[in-house]
Tab-separated table of C-alpha atoms and ligand atoms in Angstrom:
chain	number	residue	atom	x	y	z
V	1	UNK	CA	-21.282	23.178	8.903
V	2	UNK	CA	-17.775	23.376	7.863
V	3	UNK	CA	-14.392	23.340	11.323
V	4	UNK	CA	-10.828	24.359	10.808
V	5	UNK	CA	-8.046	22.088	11.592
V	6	UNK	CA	-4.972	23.437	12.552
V	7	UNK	CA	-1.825	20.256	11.359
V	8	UNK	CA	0.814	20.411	13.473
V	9	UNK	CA	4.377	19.847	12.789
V	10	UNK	CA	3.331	21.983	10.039
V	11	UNK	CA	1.190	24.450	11.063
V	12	UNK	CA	-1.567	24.209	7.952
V	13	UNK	CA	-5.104	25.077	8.690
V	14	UNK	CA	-7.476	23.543	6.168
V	15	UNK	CA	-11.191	23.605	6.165
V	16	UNK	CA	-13.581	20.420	6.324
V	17	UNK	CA	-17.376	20.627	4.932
V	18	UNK	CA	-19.691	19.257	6.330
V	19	UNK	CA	-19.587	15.999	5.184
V	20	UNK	CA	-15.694	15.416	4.581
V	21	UNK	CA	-13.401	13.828	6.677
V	22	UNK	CA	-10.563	15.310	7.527
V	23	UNK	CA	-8.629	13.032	5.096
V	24	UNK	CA	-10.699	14.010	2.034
V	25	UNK	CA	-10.435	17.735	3.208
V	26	UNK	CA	-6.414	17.445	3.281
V	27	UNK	CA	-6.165	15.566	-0.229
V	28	UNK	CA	-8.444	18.583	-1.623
V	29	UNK	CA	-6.621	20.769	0.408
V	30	UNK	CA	-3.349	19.570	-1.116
V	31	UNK	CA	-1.799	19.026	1.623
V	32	UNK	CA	0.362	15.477	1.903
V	33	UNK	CA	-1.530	13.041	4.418
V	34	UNK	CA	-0.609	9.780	4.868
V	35	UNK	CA	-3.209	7.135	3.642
V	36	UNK	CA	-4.309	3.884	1.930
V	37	UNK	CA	-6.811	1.770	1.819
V	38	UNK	CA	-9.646	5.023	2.375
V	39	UNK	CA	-12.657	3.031	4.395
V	40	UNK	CA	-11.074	3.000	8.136
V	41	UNK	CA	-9.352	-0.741	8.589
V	42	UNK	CA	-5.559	-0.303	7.954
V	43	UNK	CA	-4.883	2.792	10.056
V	44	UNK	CA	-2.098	4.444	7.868
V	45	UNK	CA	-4.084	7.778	8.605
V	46	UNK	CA	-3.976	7.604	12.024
V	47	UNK	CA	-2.962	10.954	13.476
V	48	UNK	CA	-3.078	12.615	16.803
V	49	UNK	CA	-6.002	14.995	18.087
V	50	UNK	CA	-4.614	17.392	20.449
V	51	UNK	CA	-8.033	19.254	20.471
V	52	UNK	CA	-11.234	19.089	19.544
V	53	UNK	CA	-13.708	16.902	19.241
V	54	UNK	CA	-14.789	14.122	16.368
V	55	UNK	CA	-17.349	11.996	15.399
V	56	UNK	CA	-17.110	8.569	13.160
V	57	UNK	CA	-20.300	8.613	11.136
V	58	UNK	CA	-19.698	4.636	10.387
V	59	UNK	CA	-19.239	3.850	14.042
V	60	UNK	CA	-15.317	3.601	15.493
V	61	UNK	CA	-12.893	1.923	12.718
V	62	UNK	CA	-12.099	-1.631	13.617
V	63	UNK	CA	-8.314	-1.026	13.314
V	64	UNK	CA	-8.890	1.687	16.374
V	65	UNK	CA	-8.555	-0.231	19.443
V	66	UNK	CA	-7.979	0.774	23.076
V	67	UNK	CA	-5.007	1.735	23.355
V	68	UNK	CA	-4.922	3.959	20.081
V	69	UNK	CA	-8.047	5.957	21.669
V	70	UNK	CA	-6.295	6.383	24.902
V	71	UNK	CA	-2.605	7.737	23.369
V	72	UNK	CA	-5.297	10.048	21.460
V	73	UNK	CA	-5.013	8.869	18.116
V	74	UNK	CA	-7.889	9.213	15.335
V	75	UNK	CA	-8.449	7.342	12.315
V	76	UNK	CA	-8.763	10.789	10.132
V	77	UNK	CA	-10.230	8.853	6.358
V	78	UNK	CA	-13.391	8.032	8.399
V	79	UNK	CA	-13.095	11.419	11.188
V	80	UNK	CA	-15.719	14.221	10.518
V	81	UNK	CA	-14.964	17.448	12.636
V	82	UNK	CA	-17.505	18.091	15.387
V	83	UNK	CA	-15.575	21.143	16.687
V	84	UNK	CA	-12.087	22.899	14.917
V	85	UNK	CA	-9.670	20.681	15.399
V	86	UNK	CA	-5.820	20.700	16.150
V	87	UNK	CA	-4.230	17.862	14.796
V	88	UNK	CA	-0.612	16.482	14.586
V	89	UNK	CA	0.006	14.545	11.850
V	90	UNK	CA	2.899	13.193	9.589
V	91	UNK	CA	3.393	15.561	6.041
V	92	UNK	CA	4.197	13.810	2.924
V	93	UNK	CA	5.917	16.964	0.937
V	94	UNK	CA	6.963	13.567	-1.267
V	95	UNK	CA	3.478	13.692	-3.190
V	96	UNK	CA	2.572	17.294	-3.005
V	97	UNK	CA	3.236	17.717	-7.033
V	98	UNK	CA	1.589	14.960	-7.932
V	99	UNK	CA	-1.592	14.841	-10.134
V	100	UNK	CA	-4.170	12.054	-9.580
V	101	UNK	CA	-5.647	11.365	-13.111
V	102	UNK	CA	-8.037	8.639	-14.293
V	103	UNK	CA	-7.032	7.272	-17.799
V	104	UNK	CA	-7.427	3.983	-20.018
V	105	UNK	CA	-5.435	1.353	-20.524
V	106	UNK	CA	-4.687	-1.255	-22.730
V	107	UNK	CA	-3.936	-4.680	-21.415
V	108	UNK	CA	-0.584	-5.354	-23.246
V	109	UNK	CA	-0.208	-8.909	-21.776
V	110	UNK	CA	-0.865	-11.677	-19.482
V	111	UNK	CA	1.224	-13.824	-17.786
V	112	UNK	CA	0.470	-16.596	-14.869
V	113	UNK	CA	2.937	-15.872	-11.828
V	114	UNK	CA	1.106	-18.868	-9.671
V	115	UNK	CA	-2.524	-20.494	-10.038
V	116	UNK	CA	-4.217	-17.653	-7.960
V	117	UNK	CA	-1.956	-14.906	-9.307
V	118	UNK	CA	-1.665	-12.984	-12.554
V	119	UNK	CA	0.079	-10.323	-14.061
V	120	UNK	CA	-0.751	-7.636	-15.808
V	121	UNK	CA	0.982	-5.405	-18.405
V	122	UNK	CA	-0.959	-1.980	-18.804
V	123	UNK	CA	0.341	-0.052	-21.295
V	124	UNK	CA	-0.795	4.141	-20.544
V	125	UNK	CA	-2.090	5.888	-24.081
V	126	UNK	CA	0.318	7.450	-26.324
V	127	UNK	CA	2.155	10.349	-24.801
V	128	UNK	CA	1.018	9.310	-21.431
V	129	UNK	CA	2.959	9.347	-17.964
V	130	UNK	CA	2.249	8.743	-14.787
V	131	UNK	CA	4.603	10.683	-12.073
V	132	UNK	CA	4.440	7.682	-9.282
V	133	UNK	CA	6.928	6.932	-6.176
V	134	UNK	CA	7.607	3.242	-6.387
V	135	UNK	CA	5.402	1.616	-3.572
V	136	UNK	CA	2.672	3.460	-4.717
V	137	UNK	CA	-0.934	2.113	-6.107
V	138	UNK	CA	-3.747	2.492	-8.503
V	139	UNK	CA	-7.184	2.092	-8.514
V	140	UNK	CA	-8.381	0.240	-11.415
V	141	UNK	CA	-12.576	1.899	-11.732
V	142	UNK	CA	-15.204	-0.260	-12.906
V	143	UNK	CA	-18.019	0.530	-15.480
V	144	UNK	CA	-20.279	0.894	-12.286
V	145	UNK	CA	-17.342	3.683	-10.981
V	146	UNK	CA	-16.730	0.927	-8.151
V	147	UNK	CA	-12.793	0.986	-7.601
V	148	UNK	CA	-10.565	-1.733	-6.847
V	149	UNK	CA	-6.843	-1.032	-6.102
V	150	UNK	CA	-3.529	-2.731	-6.846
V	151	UNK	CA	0.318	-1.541	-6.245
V	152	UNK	CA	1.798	-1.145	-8.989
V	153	UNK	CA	4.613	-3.913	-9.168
V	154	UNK	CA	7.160	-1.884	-11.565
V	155	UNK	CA	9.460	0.933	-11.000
V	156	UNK	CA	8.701	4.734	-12.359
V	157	UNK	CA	11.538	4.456	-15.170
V	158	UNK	CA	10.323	1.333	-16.586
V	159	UNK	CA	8.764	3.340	-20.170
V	160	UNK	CA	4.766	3.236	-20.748
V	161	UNK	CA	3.690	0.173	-19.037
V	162	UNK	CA	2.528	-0.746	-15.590
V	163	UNK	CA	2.799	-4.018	-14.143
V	164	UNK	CA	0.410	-5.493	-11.650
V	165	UNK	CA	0.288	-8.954	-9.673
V	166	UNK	CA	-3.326	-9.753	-9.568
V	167	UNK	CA	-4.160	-12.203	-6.857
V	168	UNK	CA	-7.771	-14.233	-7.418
V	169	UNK	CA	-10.110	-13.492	-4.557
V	170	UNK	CA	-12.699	-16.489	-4.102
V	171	UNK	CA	-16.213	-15.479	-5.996
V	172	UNK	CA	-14.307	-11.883	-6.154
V	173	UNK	CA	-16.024	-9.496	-8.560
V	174	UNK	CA	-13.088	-7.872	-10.656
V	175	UNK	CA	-10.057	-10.592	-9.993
V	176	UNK	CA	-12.756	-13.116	-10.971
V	177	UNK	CA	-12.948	-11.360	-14.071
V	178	UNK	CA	-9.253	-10.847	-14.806
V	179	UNK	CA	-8.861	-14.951	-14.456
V	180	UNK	CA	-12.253	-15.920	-16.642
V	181	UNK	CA	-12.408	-12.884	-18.832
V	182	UNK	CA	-9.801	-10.622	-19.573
V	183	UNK	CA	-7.529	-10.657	-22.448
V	184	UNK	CA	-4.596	-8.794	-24.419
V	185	UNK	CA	-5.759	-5.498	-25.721
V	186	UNK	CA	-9.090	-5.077	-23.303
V	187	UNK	CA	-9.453	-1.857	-21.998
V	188	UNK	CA	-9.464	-0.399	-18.183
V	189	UNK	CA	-9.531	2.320	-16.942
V	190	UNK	CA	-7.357	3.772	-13.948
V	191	UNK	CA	-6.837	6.369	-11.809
V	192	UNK	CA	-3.457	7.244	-9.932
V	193	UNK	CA	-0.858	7.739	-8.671
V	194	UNK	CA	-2.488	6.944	-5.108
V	195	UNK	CA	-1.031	6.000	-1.767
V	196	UNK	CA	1.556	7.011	0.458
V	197	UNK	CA	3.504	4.117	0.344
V	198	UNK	CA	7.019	4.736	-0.747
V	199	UNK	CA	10.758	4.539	0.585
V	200	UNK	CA	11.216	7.439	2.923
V	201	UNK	CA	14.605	9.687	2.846
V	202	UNK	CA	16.748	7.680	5.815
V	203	UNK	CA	19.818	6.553	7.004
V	204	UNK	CA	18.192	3.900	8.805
V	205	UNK	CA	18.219	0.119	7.364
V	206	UNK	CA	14.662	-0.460	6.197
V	207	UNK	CA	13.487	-3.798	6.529
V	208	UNK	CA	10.940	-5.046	3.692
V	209	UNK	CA	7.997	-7.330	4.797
V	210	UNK	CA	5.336	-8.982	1.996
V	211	UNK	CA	2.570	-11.138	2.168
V	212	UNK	CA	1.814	-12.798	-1.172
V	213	UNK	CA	1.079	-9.985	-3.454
V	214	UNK	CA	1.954	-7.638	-0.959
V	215	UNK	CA	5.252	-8.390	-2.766
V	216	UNK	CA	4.552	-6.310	-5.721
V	217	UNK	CA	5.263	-2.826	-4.201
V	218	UNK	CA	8.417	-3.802	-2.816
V	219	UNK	CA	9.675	-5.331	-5.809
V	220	UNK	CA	9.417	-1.309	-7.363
V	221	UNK	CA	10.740	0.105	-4.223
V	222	UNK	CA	14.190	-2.499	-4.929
V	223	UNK	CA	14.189	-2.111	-8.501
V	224	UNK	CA	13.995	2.069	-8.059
V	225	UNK	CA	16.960	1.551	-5.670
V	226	UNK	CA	18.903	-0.604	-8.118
V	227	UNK	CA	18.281	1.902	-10.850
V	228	UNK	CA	19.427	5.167	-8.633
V	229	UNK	CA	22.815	3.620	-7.023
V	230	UNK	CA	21.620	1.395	-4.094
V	231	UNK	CA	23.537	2.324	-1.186
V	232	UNK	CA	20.216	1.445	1.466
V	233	UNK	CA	20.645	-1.818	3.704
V	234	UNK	CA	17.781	-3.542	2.797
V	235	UNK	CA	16.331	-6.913	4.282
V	236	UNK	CA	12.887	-8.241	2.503
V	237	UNK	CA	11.364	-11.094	4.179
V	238	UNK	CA	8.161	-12.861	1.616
V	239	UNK	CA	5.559	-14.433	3.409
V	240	UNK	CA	3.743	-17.372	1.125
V	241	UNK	CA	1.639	-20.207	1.932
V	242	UNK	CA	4.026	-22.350	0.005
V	243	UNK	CA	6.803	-22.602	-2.589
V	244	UNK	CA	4.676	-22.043	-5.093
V	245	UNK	CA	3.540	-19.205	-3.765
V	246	UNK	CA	7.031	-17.241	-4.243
V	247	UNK	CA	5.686	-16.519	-7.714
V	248	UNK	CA	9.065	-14.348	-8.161
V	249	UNK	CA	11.324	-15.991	-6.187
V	250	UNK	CA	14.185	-16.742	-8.361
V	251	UNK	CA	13.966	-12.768	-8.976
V	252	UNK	CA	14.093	-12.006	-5.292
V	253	UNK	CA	17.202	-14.331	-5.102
V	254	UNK	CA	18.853	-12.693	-7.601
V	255	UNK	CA	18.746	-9.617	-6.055
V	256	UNK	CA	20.165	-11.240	-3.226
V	257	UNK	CA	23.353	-12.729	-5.344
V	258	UNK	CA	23.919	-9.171	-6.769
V	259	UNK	CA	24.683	-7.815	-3.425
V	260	UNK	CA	21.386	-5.372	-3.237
V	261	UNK	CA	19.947	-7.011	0.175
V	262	UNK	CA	19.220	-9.506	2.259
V	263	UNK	CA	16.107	-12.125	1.399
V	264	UNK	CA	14.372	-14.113	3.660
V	265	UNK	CA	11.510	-16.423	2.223
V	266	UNK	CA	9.378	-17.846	4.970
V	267	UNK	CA	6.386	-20.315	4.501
V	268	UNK	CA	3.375	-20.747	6.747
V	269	UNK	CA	2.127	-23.993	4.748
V	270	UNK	CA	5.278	-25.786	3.446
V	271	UNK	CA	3.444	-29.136	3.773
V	272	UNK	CA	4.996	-31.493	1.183
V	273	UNK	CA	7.215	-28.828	-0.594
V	274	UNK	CA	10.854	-29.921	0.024
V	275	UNK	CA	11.418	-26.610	1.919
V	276	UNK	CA	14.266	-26.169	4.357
V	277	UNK	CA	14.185	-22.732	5.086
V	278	UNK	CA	11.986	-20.597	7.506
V	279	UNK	CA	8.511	-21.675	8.212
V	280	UNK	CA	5.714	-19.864	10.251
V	281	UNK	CA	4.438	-16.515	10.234
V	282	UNK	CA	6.263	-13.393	8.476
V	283	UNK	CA	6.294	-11.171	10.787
V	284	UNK	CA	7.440	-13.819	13.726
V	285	UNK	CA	10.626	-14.558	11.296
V	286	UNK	CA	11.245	-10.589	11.111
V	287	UNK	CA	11.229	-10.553	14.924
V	288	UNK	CA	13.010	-13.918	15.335
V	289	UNK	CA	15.983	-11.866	13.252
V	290	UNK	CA	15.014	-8.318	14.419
V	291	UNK	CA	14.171	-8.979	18.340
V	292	UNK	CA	15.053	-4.816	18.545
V	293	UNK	CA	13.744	-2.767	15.742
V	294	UNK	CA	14.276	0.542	17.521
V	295	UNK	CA	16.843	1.465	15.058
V	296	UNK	CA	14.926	0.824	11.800
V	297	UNK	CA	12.047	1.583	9.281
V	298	UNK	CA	9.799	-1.262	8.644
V	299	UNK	CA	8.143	-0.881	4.750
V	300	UNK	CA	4.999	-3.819	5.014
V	301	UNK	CA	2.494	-4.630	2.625
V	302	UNK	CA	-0.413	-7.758	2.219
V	303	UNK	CA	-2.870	-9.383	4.063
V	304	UNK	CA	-4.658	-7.091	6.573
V	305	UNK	CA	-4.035	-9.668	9.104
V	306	UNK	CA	-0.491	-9.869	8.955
V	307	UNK	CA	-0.204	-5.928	8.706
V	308	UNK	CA	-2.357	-6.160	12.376
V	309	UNK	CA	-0.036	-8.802	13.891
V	310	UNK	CA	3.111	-6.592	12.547
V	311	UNK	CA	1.687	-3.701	13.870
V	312	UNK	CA	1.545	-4.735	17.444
V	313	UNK	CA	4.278	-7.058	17.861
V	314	UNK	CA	6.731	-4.427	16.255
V	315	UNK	CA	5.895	-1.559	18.185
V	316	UNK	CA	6.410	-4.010	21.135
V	317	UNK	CA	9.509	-4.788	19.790
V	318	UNK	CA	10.925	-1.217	19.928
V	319	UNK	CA	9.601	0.227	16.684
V	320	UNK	CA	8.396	3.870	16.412
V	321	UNK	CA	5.109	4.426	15.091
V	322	UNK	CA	6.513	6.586	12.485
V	323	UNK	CA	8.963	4.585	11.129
V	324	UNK	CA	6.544	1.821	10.203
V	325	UNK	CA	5.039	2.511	6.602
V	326	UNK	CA	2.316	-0.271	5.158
V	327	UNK	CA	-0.471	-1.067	2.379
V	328	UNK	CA	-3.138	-3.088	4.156
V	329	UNK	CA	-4.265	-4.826	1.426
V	330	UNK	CA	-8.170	-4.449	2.036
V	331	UNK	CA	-11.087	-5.433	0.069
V	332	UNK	CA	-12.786	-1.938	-1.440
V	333	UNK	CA	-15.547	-1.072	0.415
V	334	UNK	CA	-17.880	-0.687	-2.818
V	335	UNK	CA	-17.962	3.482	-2.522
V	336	UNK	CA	-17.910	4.801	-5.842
V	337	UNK	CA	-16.857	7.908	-4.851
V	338	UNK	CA	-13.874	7.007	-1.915
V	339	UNK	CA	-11.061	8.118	-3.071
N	1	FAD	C1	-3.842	-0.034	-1.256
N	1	FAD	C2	-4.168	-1.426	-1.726
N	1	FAD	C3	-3.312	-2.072	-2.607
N	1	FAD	C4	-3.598	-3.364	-3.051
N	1	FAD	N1	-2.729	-3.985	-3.897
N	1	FAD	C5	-2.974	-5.258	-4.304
N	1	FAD	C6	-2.051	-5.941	-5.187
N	1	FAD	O1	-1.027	-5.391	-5.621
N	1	FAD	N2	-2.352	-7.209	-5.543
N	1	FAD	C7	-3.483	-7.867	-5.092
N	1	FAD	O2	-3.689	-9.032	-5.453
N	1	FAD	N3	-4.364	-7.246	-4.259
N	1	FAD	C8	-4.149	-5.950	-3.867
N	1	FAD	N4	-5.037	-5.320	-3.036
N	1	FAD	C9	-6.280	-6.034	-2.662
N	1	FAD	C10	-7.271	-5.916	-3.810
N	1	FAD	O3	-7.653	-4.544	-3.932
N	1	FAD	C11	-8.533	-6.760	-3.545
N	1	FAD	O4	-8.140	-8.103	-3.541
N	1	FAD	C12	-9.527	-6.514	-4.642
N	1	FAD	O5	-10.155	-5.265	-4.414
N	1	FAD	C13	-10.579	-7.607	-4.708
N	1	FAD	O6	-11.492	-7.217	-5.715
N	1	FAD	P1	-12.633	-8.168	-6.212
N	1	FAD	O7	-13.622	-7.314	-6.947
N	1	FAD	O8	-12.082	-9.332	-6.932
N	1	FAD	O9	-13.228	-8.717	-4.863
N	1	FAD	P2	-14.619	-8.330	-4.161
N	1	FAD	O10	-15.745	-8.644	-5.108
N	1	FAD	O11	-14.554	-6.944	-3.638
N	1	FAD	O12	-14.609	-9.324	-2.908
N	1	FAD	C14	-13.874	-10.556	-2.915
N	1	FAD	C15	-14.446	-11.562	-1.937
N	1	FAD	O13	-14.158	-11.174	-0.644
N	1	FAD	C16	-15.339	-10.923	0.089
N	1	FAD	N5	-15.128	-9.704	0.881
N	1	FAD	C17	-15.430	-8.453	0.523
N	1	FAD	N6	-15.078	-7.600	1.506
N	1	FAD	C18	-14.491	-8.348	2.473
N	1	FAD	C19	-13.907	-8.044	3.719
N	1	FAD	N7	-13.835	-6.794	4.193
N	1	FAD	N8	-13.384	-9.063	4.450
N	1	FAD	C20	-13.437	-10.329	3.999
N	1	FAD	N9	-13.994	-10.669	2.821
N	1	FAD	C21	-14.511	-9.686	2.082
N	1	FAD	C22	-16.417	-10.772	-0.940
N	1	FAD	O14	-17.666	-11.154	-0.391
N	1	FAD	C23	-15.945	-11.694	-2.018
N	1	FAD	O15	-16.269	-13.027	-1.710
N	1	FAD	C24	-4.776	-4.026	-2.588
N	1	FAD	C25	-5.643	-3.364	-1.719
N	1	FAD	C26	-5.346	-2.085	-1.289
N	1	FAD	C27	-6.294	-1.391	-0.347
């Protein structure tokens, strides 16, 4: 049996089947709702129901926790209607023109960024495009249809190729294969643009935060800046184990030098490395700068723990749920057909 739901700011009713949540219903819908990682644990979906009622066919999402449920918020990639529905719920217009397509593409080359990290150079068949907003992802879809997703590291304008930074997940299925297998001029194939990760229209300084490869994104958010003007305040903090782990540093420092923000490398595990900068946890050297976020936008992508820890402490901090924008970046759950 199929509900309406009625999205408020802007007033769109859509329809949801019987077995779509309201997530997939909105995508088909064409309507702009924000979302990542599709299988309920990051929470970039979360929405407010002002009526109705739901069910969560999977059992509550682990990101939802007490005090989400009681300020009424739903996790709306795993939420099934069990009544119509009003909703209220952020609209990204940004997207709305945007075609998902699945294509192949040709591994161009391989280079080693750190011993768990590669990248990759795709290069998208002859005559090919793909209309992305820097930030955003792709999934790359296995013979089996299984789907595995990775930001997409390089800015729109850069020609034919997309780069990825390809972090090796112990006994993981596709990564393994990238670091055993994979060579110059395999085939993949991937589907995208996906995501609603991107730099939102604002006055307000935005202040970057990666984990590891959570990097990736941001580094196409800076370099589309760089290439339209600059003019944001920008602050990027990178979260590593250790030096090595700043696979890019260098580059992030150099965006520094030219004037195009502020960088702030912080290590968890400097053990022997002669390091004499910040140490700890991200997120506790964003605060340690940032005690008051109330007047910024946070942009945050990498480990779903550190997204979890951000999450809270920020909002703590001052920081309105809307003005925080992250990729969780969560294993797939192995749906063939999630989008
Ligand atoms: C929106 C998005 C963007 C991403 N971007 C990037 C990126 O730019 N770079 C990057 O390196 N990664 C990125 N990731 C993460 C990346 O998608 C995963 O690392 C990748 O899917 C792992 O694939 P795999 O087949 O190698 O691992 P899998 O075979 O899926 O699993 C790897 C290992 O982890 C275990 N595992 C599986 N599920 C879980 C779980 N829920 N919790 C704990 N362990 C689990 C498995 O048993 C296995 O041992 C992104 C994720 C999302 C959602």
């Amino acid at each position: 049996m199929s509900h309406s739901v009625r999205i408020l700011p802007a007033d769109r009713t859509i329809r949801v089947g019987g077995n779509e949540s309201v997530l997939e219903a909105a995508l088909r819908e064409g309507f702009g709702f924000p979302y990542s990682c599709r299988n309920g644990s990051c929470g970039a979906c979360f929405g407010e129901l002002l009526e109705g009622t739901i069910a969560y066919p999977n059992g509550p999402p682990a990101v939802l926790g007490e005090a989400d449920e009681a300020a009424k918020l739903a996790v709306f990639c795993q939420a099934r209607p069990t009544s119509d529905l009003v909703v209220r719920a952020e609209e990204i217009t940004q997207t709305r023109a945007q075609v998902v397509r699945t294509m192949p593409v040709r591994v161009e080359r391989i280079d080693d960024l750190a011993s768990d990290v590669k990248r990759l150079w795709l290069r998208l068949p002859p005559n090919e495009r793909m209309q992305y907003l820097a930030g955003q992802y792709v999934d790359v879809v296995l013979r089996d249809g299984r789907r595995r997703s990775f930001s997409i590291a390089s800015a729109p304008r850069s020609d034919s190729l997309l780069e990825l930074h390809v972090r090796l997940s112990p006994g993981g299925r596709f990564t393994g294969y990238v670091f055993e297998a994979l060579r110059a001029r395999d085939l993949l194939r991937i589907e995208g643009p996906l995501g609603t990760f991107f730099l939102r229209d604002s006055p307000l300084p935005a202040i970057l935060v990666a984990g590891g490869t959570g990097f990736a994104p941001l580094k196409a958010i800076v370099e589309e800046q760089m290439a339209q003007g600059g003019g944001r305040e920008l602050h990027l903090f990178w979260g590593a184990r250790s030096t090595g782990d700043l696979y890019l540093h260098e580059l992030a420092e150099s965006w520094c030098d030219a004037g195009v923000l502020r960088y702030t490398p912080v290590l968890s595990e400097p053990g022997a490395d002669a390091w004499e900068g910040v140490t700890g946890w991200v997120h506790a050297a964003v605060l340690a700068s940032y005690p008051q976020l109330a007047g910024y936008e946070v942009y945050m992508c990498g480990p779903p723990a550190m997204i979890n820890a951000a999450r809270r402490d920020f909002a703590t901090a001052g920081l309105a749920r809307e003005r925080l924008h992250f990729d969780a970046f969560d294993y797939a759950e192995d749906n063939s057909g999630n989008r």
